[in-house]
Tab-separated table of C-alpha atoms in Angstrom:
chain	number	residue	atom	x	y	z
A	1	UNK	CA	-0.009	0.038	0.035
A	2	UNK	CA	1.210	3.496	-0.822
A	3	UNK	CA	0.431	6.796	0.787
A	4	UNK	CA	-0.911	9.631	-1.345
A	5	UNK	CA	-2.430	13.054	-1.119
A	6	UNK	CA	-3.900	15.498	-3.656
A	7	UNK	CA	-2.826	19.148	-3.685
A	8	UNK	CA	-2.373	22.391	-5.539
A	9	UNK	CA	1.346	22.963	-6.085
A	10	UNK	CA	1.970	26.592	-7.026
A	11	UNK	CA	4.131	27.582	-9.962
A	12	UNK	CA	7.885	27.531	-9.659
A	13	UNK	CA	8.411	31.143	-8.641
A	14	UNK	CA	5.966	30.858	-5.634
A	15	UNK	CA	7.358	27.444	-4.698
A	16	UNK	CA	10.863	28.887	-4.711
A	17	UNK	CA	9.830	31.755	-2.428
A	18	UNK	CA	8.055	29.474	0.005
A	19	UNK	CA	10.936	26.939	0.011
A	20	UNK	CA	13.363	29.709	0.863
A	21	UNK	CA	11.127	30.626	3.794
A	22	UNK	CA	11.058	26.992	4.979
A	23	UNK	CA	14.868	26.840	4.659
A	24	UNK	CA	15.165	30.087	6.702
A	25	UNK	CA	12.930	28.438	9.337
A	26	UNK	CA	15.203	25.437	9.379
A	27	UNK	CA	18.362	27.537	9.611
A	28	UNK	CA	17.017	29.937	12.277
A	29	UNK	CA	14.776	27.587	14.309
A	30	UNK	CA	15.774	23.991	13.399
A	31	UNK	CA	12.318	23.409	11.751
A	32	UNK	CA	12.843	20.981	8.876
A	33	UNK	CA	9.698	18.790	8.744
A	34	UNK	CA	7.905	21.039	6.335
A	35	UNK	CA	10.769	20.634	3.815
A	36	UNK	CA	9.730	16.969	3.236
A	37	UNK	CA	7.063	18.060	0.749
A	38	UNK	CA	6.944	20.829	-1.903
A	39	UNK	CA	4.970	23.935	-1.108
A	40	UNK	CA	1.311	22.940	-1.542
A	41	UNK	CA	-2.325	23.547	-0.687
A	42	UNK	CA	-3.875	20.284	0.304
A	43	UNK	CA	-7.132	19.310	-1.339
A	44	UNK	CA	-7.371	15.621	-0.092
A	45	UNK	CA	-5.583	14.602	3.038
A	46	UNK	CA	-3.124	11.641	2.851
A	47	UNK	CA	-4.784	8.341	2.145
A	48	UNK	CA	-3.521	4.768	1.504
A	49	UNK	CA	-4.073	3.082	-1.805
A	50	UNK	CA	-2.911	-0.122	-3.365
A	51	UNK	CA	0.181	0.712	-5.447
A	52	UNK	CA	-0.698	-1.945	-7.941
A	53	UNK	CA	-3.799	0.131	-8.767
A	54	UNK	CA	-1.963	3.446	-8.918
A	55	UNK	CA	-2.583	3.739	-12.655
A	56	UNK	CA	-6.317	3.209	-12.149
A	57	UNK	CA	-6.268	5.945	-9.466
A	58	UNK	CA	-4.572	8.408	-11.848
A	59	UNK	CA	-7.011	7.690	-14.600
A	60	UNK	CA	-10.005	8.230	-12.292
A	61	UNK	CA	-8.688	11.460	-10.926
A	62	UNK	CA	-7.765	12.709	-14.385
A	63	UNK	CA	-11.320	12.051	-15.628
A	64	UNK	CA	-12.861	13.907	-12.561
A	65	UNK	CA	-10.388	16.852	-12.381
A	66	UNK	CA	-10.294	17.577	-16.108
A	67	UNK	CA	-13.927	18.845	-15.796
A	68	UNK	CA	-13.065	21.418	-13.087
A	69	UNK	CA	-12.534	25.058	-14.112
A	70	UNK	CA	-9.329	27.006	-13.349
A	71	UNK	CA	-9.698	29.511	-10.533
A	72	UNK	CA	-7.582	32.263	-8.730
A	73	UNK	CA	-5.959	32.216	-5.346
A	74	UNK	CA	-4.211	34.936	-3.357
A	75	UNK	CA	-1.570	34.060	-0.748
A	76	UNK	CA	-1.555	36.768	1.896
A	77	UNK	CA	-1.179	36.824	5.686
A	78	UNK	CA	-0.191	34.193	8.179
A	79	UNK	CA	-2.089	31.951	10.591
A	80	UNK	CA	-1.807	28.844	12.742
A	81	UNK	CA	-3.549	25.815	14.063
A	82	UNK	CA	-2.930	26.119	17.791
A	83	UNK	CA	0.857	26.174	18.417
A	84	UNK	CA	1.574	23.151	16.115
A	85	UNK	CA	1.213	24.577	12.569
A	86	UNK	CA	2.400	27.849	10.986
A	87	UNK	CA	0.915	28.581	7.646
A	88	UNK	CA	0.354	31.239	4.965
A	89	UNK	CA	-3.313	32.223	4.586
A	90	UNK	CA	-5.296	32.087	1.305
A	91	UNK	CA	-7.933	34.285	-0.043
A	92	UNK	CA	-9.868	32.025	-2.397
A	93	UNK	CA	-13.082	31.942	-4.407
A	94	UNK	CA	-16.073	29.794	-3.443
A	95	UNK	CA	-15.134	27.562	-6.419
A	96	UNK	CA	-12.254	26.136	-4.351
A	97	UNK	CA	-14.552	24.982	-1.514
A	98	UNK	CA	-16.937	23.534	-4.084
A	99	UNK	CA	-14.125	21.673	-5.804
A	100	UNK	CA	-12.741	20.275	-2.516
A	101	UNK	CA	-16.161	19.143	-1.316
A	102	UNK	CA	-16.736	17.519	-4.704
A	103	UNK	CA	-13.331	15.708	-4.374
A	104	UNK	CA	-14.193	14.440	-1.017
A	105	UNK	CA	-17.483	13.111	-2.319
A	106	UNK	CA	-15.625	11.553	-5.268
A	107	UNK	CA	-13.111	9.861	-3.053
A	108	UNK	CA	-15.907	8.470	-0.823
A	109	UNK	CA	-18.210	7.261	-3.546
A	110	UNK	CA	-15.918	6.408	-6.457
A	111	UNK	CA	-12.738	5.374	-4.671
A	112	UNK	CA	-14.362	4.101	-1.459
A	113	UNK	CA	-11.994	6.088	0.776
A	114	UNK	CA	-12.916	7.066	4.340
A	115	UNK	CA	-13.603	10.699	5.232
A	116	UNK	CA	-11.004	12.381	7.440
A	117	UNK	CA	-12.019	15.157	9.913
A	118	UNK	CA	-9.978	17.577	7.901
A	119	UNK	CA	-11.897	16.627	4.734
A	120	UNK	CA	-15.134	17.947	6.348
A	121	UNK	CA	-13.546	20.906	8.129
A	122	UNK	CA	-11.583	22.197	5.135
A	123	UNK	CA	-9.464	25.338	5.684
A	124	UNK	CA	-7.184	25.900	2.679
A	125	UNK	CA	-3.640	27.075	3.673
A	126	UNK	CA	-0.002	26.730	2.742
A	127	UNK	CA	2.016	25.150	5.592
A	128	UNK	CA	5.477	26.523	6.233
A	129	UNK	CA	6.251	24.812	9.611
A	130	UNK	CA	4.676	21.973	11.630
A	131	UNK	CA	5.358	19.118	13.991
A	132	UNK	CA	8.919	19.880	15.057
A	133	UNK	CA	8.530	23.088	17.166
A	134	UNK	CA	10.600	23.201	20.286
A	135	UNK	CA	9.002	24.362	23.466
A	136	UNK	CA	8.667	28.188	23.629
A	137	UNK	CA	9.596	28.942	20.079
A	138	UNK	CA	6.204	29.192	18.355
A	139	UNK	CA	5.639	32.919	18.850
A	140	UNK	CA	9.122	33.701	17.455
A	141	UNK	CA	8.407	31.517	14.448
A	142	UNK	CA	5.092	33.222	13.749
A	143	UNK	CA	6.695	36.674	14.075
A	144	UNK	CA	9.481	35.502	11.585
A	145	UNK	CA	6.903	34.204	9.093
A	146	UNK	CA	4.815	37.373	9.380
A	147	UNK	CA	7.895	39.474	8.748
A	148	UNK	CA	8.568	37.601	5.545
A	149	UNK	CA	5.433	39.241	4.079
A	150	UNK	CA	4.790	36.592	1.416
A	151	UNK	CA	2.133	38.034	-0.971
A	152	UNK	CA	1.407	36.148	-4.136
A	153	UNK	CA	-1.387	35.655	-6.623
A	154	UNK	CA	-1.864	32.660	-8.791
A	155	UNK	CA	-4.272	31.032	-11.244
A	156	UNK	CA	-4.734	27.427	-10.407
A	157	UNK	CA	-4.417	25.487	-13.713
A	158	UNK	CA	-3.450	22.058	-12.349
A	159	UNK	CA	-3.719	19.791	-9.368
A	160	UNK	CA	-1.007	17.187	-8.403
A	161	UNK	CA	-1.052	13.761	-6.882
A	162	UNK	CA	1.859	13.266	-4.450
A	163	UNK	CA	3.154	9.969	-3.143
A	164	UNK	CA	5.303	9.305	-0.047
A	165	UNK	CA	8.540	7.832	-1.201
A	166	UNK	CA	11.431	7.252	1.301
A	167	UNK	CA	9.930	9.703	3.814
A	168	UNK	CA	9.478	12.512	1.269
A	169	UNK	CA	6.459	13.543	-0.788
A	170	UNK	CA	6.934	13.481	-4.526
A	171	UNK	CA	4.722	14.669	-7.352
A	172	UNK	CA	3.810	11.638	-9.455
A	173	UNK	CA	0.958	13.007	-11.632
A	174	UNK	CA	-0.479	16.381	-12.629
A	175	UNK	CA	-4.041	16.936	-13.713
A	176	UNK	CA	-5.027	19.987	-15.796
A	177	UNK	CA	-8.086	22.101	-15.062
A	178	UNK	CA	-10.121	23.605	-17.884
A	179	UNK	CA	-9.802	27.260	-18.760
Protein backbone atom coordinates (compact mmCIF):
# COMPACT_ATOMS: atom_id res chain seq x y z
CA UNK A 1 0.00 0.00 0.00
CA UNK A 2 1.21 3.48 -0.84
CA UNK A 3 0.43 6.78 0.82
CA UNK A 4 -0.85 9.63 -1.37
CA UNK A 5 -2.48 13.05 -1.20
CA UNK A 6 -3.94 15.54 -3.65
CA UNK A 7 -2.81 19.17 -3.68
CA UNK A 8 -2.37 22.41 -5.55
CA UNK A 9 1.36 22.93 -6.09
CA UNK A 10 1.95 26.60 -7.01
CA UNK A 11 4.11 27.65 -9.94
CA UNK A 12 7.89 27.54 -9.66
CA UNK A 13 8.40 31.16 -8.58
CA UNK A 14 5.98 30.83 -5.66
CA UNK A 15 7.39 27.42 -4.71
CA UNK A 16 10.88 28.91 -4.69
CA UNK A 17 9.81 31.79 -2.42
CA UNK A 18 8.04 29.47 0.02
CA UNK A 19 10.91 26.96 -0.01
CA UNK A 20 13.35 29.75 0.83
CA UNK A 21 11.12 30.70 3.78
CA UNK A 22 11.03 27.04 4.94
CA UNK A 23 14.84 26.88 4.64
CA UNK A 24 15.17 30.07 6.68
CA UNK A 25 12.95 28.50 9.34
CA UNK A 26 15.18 25.43 9.32
CA UNK A 27 18.35 27.53 9.62
CA UNK A 28 16.96 29.90 12.28
CA UNK A 29 14.80 27.56 14.35
CA UNK A 30 15.77 24.00 13.40
CA UNK A 31 12.37 23.39 11.77
CA UNK A 32 12.84 20.96 8.92
CA UNK A 33 9.76 18.74 8.76
CA UNK A 34 7.90 21.02 6.33
CA UNK A 35 10.76 20.63 3.84
CA UNK A 36 9.75 17.00 3.23
CA UNK A 37 7.09 18.10 0.75
CA UNK A 38 6.95 20.79 -1.92
CA UNK A 39 4.96 23.92 -1.06
CA UNK A 40 1.33 23.00 -1.57
CA UNK A 41 -2.31 23.56 -0.68
CA UNK A 42 -3.87 20.25 0.32
CA UNK A 43 -7.13 19.28 -1.35
CA UNK A 44 -7.40 15.69 -0.07
CA UNK A 45 -5.55 14.60 3.05
CA UNK A 46 -3.14 11.66 2.86
CA UNK A 47 -4.76 8.33 2.14
CA UNK A 48 -3.54 4.80 1.49
CA UNK A 49 -4.07 3.09 -1.83
CA UNK A 50 -2.94 -0.15 -3.42
CA UNK A 51 0.19 0.72 -5.41
CA UNK A 52 -0.69 -1.94 -7.98
CA UNK A 53 -3.80 0.11 -8.75
CA UNK A 54 -1.98 3.45 -8.92
CA UNK A 55 -2.61 3.72 -12.69
CA UNK A 56 -6.34 3.28 -12.17
CA UNK A 57 -6.28 5.94 -9.44
CA UNK A 58 -4.54 8.38 -11.78
CA UNK A 59 -7.01 7.72 -14.62
CA UNK A 60 -10.01 8.18 -12.31
CA UNK A 61 -8.64 11.44 -10.89
CA UNK A 62 -7.78 12.73 -14.37
CA UNK A 63 -11.31 12.07 -15.63
CA UNK A 64 -12.81 13.89 -12.64
CA UNK A 65 -10.41 16.83 -12.41
CA UNK A 66 -10.35 17.60 -16.14
CA UNK A 67 -13.94 18.87 -15.78
CA UNK A 68 -13.04 21.45 -13.10
CA UNK A 69 -12.53 25.07 -14.13
CA UNK A 70 -9.37 27.01 -13.32
CA UNK A 71 -9.69 29.53 -10.47
CA UNK A 72 -7.60 32.25 -8.77
CA UNK A 73 -5.96 32.20 -5.32
CA UNK A 74 -4.22 34.91 -3.33
CA UNK A 75 -1.58 34.08 -0.71
CA UNK A 76 -1.56 36.80 1.92
CA UNK A 77 -1.16 36.82 5.69
CA UNK A 78 -0.18 34.20 8.24
CA UNK A 79 -2.10 31.92 10.54
CA UNK A 80 -1.76 28.90 12.76
CA UNK A 81 -3.53 25.86 14.05
CA UNK A 82 -2.91 26.13 17.77
CA UNK A 83 0.82 26.17 18.43
CA UNK A 84 1.59 23.21 16.16
CA UNK A 85 1.24 24.55 12.60
CA UNK A 86 2.33 27.85 11.02
CA UNK A 87 0.93 28.64 7.60
CA UNK A 88 0.35 31.24 4.93
CA UNK A 89 -3.30 32.24 4.59
CA UNK A 90 -5.23 32.10 1.35
CA UNK A 91 -7.93 34.27 -0.07
CA UNK A 92 -9.86 32.03 -2.38
CA UNK A 93 -13.08 31.97 -4.37
CA UNK A 94 -16.06 29.80 -3.44
CA UNK A 95 -15.12 27.55 -6.38
CA UNK A 96 -12.24 26.12 -4.32
CA UNK A 97 -14.52 24.93 -1.52
CA UNK A 98 -16.99 23.51 -4.06
CA UNK A 99 -14.11 21.69 -5.78
CA UNK A 100 -12.74 20.31 -2.51
CA UNK A 101 -16.19 19.14 -1.34
CA UNK A 102 -16.69 17.47 -4.73
CA UNK A 103 -13.33 15.73 -4.39
CA UNK A 104 -14.20 14.43 -0.94
CA UNK A 105 -17.47 13.05 -2.30
CA UNK A 106 -15.61 11.54 -5.30
CA UNK A 107 -13.09 9.86 -2.98
CA UNK A 108 -15.88 8.49 -0.78
CA UNK A 109 -18.21 7.25 -3.52
CA UNK A 110 -15.94 6.38 -6.45
CA UNK A 111 -12.72 5.38 -4.66
CA UNK A 112 -14.35 4.08 -1.43
CA UNK A 113 -12.01 6.12 0.81
CA UNK A 114 -12.97 7.05 4.36
CA UNK A 115 -13.58 10.68 5.23
CA UNK A 116 -11.04 12.39 7.45
CA UNK A 117 -12.04 15.12 9.91
CA UNK A 118 -9.93 17.57 7.90
CA UNK A 119 -11.90 16.64 4.75
CA UNK A 120 -15.10 17.90 6.34
CA UNK A 121 -13.54 20.92 8.13
CA UNK A 122 -11.56 22.19 5.15
CA UNK A 123 -9.46 25.30 5.71
CA UNK A 124 -7.16 25.88 2.72
CA UNK A 125 -3.67 27.10 3.65
CA UNK A 126 0.00 26.71 2.74
CA UNK A 127 1.97 25.17 5.62
CA UNK A 128 5.48 26.50 6.29
CA UNK A 129 6.23 24.78 9.62
CA UNK A 130 4.68 21.99 11.66
CA UNK A 131 5.34 19.09 13.98
CA UNK A 132 8.92 19.88 15.07
CA UNK A 133 8.56 23.06 17.16
CA UNK A 134 10.61 23.22 20.31
CA UNK A 135 8.99 24.41 23.51
CA UNK A 136 8.61 28.19 23.64
CA UNK A 137 9.62 29.00 20.06
CA UNK A 138 6.21 29.15 18.37
CA UNK A 139 5.63 32.90 18.86
CA UNK A 140 9.09 33.72 17.48
CA UNK A 141 8.44 31.52 14.45
CA UNK A 142 5.10 33.23 13.81
CA UNK A 143 6.74 36.67 14.01
CA UNK A 144 9.45 35.50 11.58
CA UNK A 145 6.86 34.20 9.08
CA UNK A 146 4.82 37.40 9.40
CA UNK A 147 7.94 39.50 8.74
CA UNK A 148 8.57 37.55 5.52
CA UNK A 149 5.46 39.23 4.06
CA UNK A 150 4.76 36.61 1.41
CA UNK A 151 2.13 38.02 -0.95
CA UNK A 152 1.38 36.19 -4.18
CA UNK A 153 -1.45 35.66 -6.62
CA UNK A 154 -1.88 32.64 -8.83
CA UNK A 155 -4.28 31.07 -11.24
CA UNK A 156 -4.75 27.40 -10.46
CA UNK A 157 -4.41 25.45 -13.71
CA UNK A 158 -3.48 22.04 -12.33
CA UNK A 159 -3.71 19.74 -9.33
CA UNK A 160 -1.03 17.21 -8.37
CA UNK A 161 -1.06 13.74 -6.88
CA UNK A 162 1.81 13.25 -4.45
CA UNK A 163 3.17 9.98 -3.11
CA UNK A 164 5.31 9.31 -0.06
CA UNK A 165 8.61 7.78 -1.16
CA UNK A 166 11.45 7.22 1.31
CA UNK A 167 9.97 9.70 3.81
CA UNK A 168 9.48 12.51 1.25
CA UNK A 169 6.43 13.54 -0.77
CA UNK A 170 7.00 13.47 -4.54
CA UNK A 171 4.69 14.64 -7.34
CA UNK A 172 3.76 11.63 -9.45
CA UNK A 173 0.96 13.02 -11.62
CA UNK A 174 -0.45 16.41 -12.62
CA UNK A 175 -4.06 16.96 -13.71
CA UNK A 176 -5.04 19.95 -15.83
CA UNK A 177 -8.09 22.06 -15.05
CA UNK A 178 -10.14 23.58 -17.88
CA UNK A 179 -9.83 27.26 -18.75
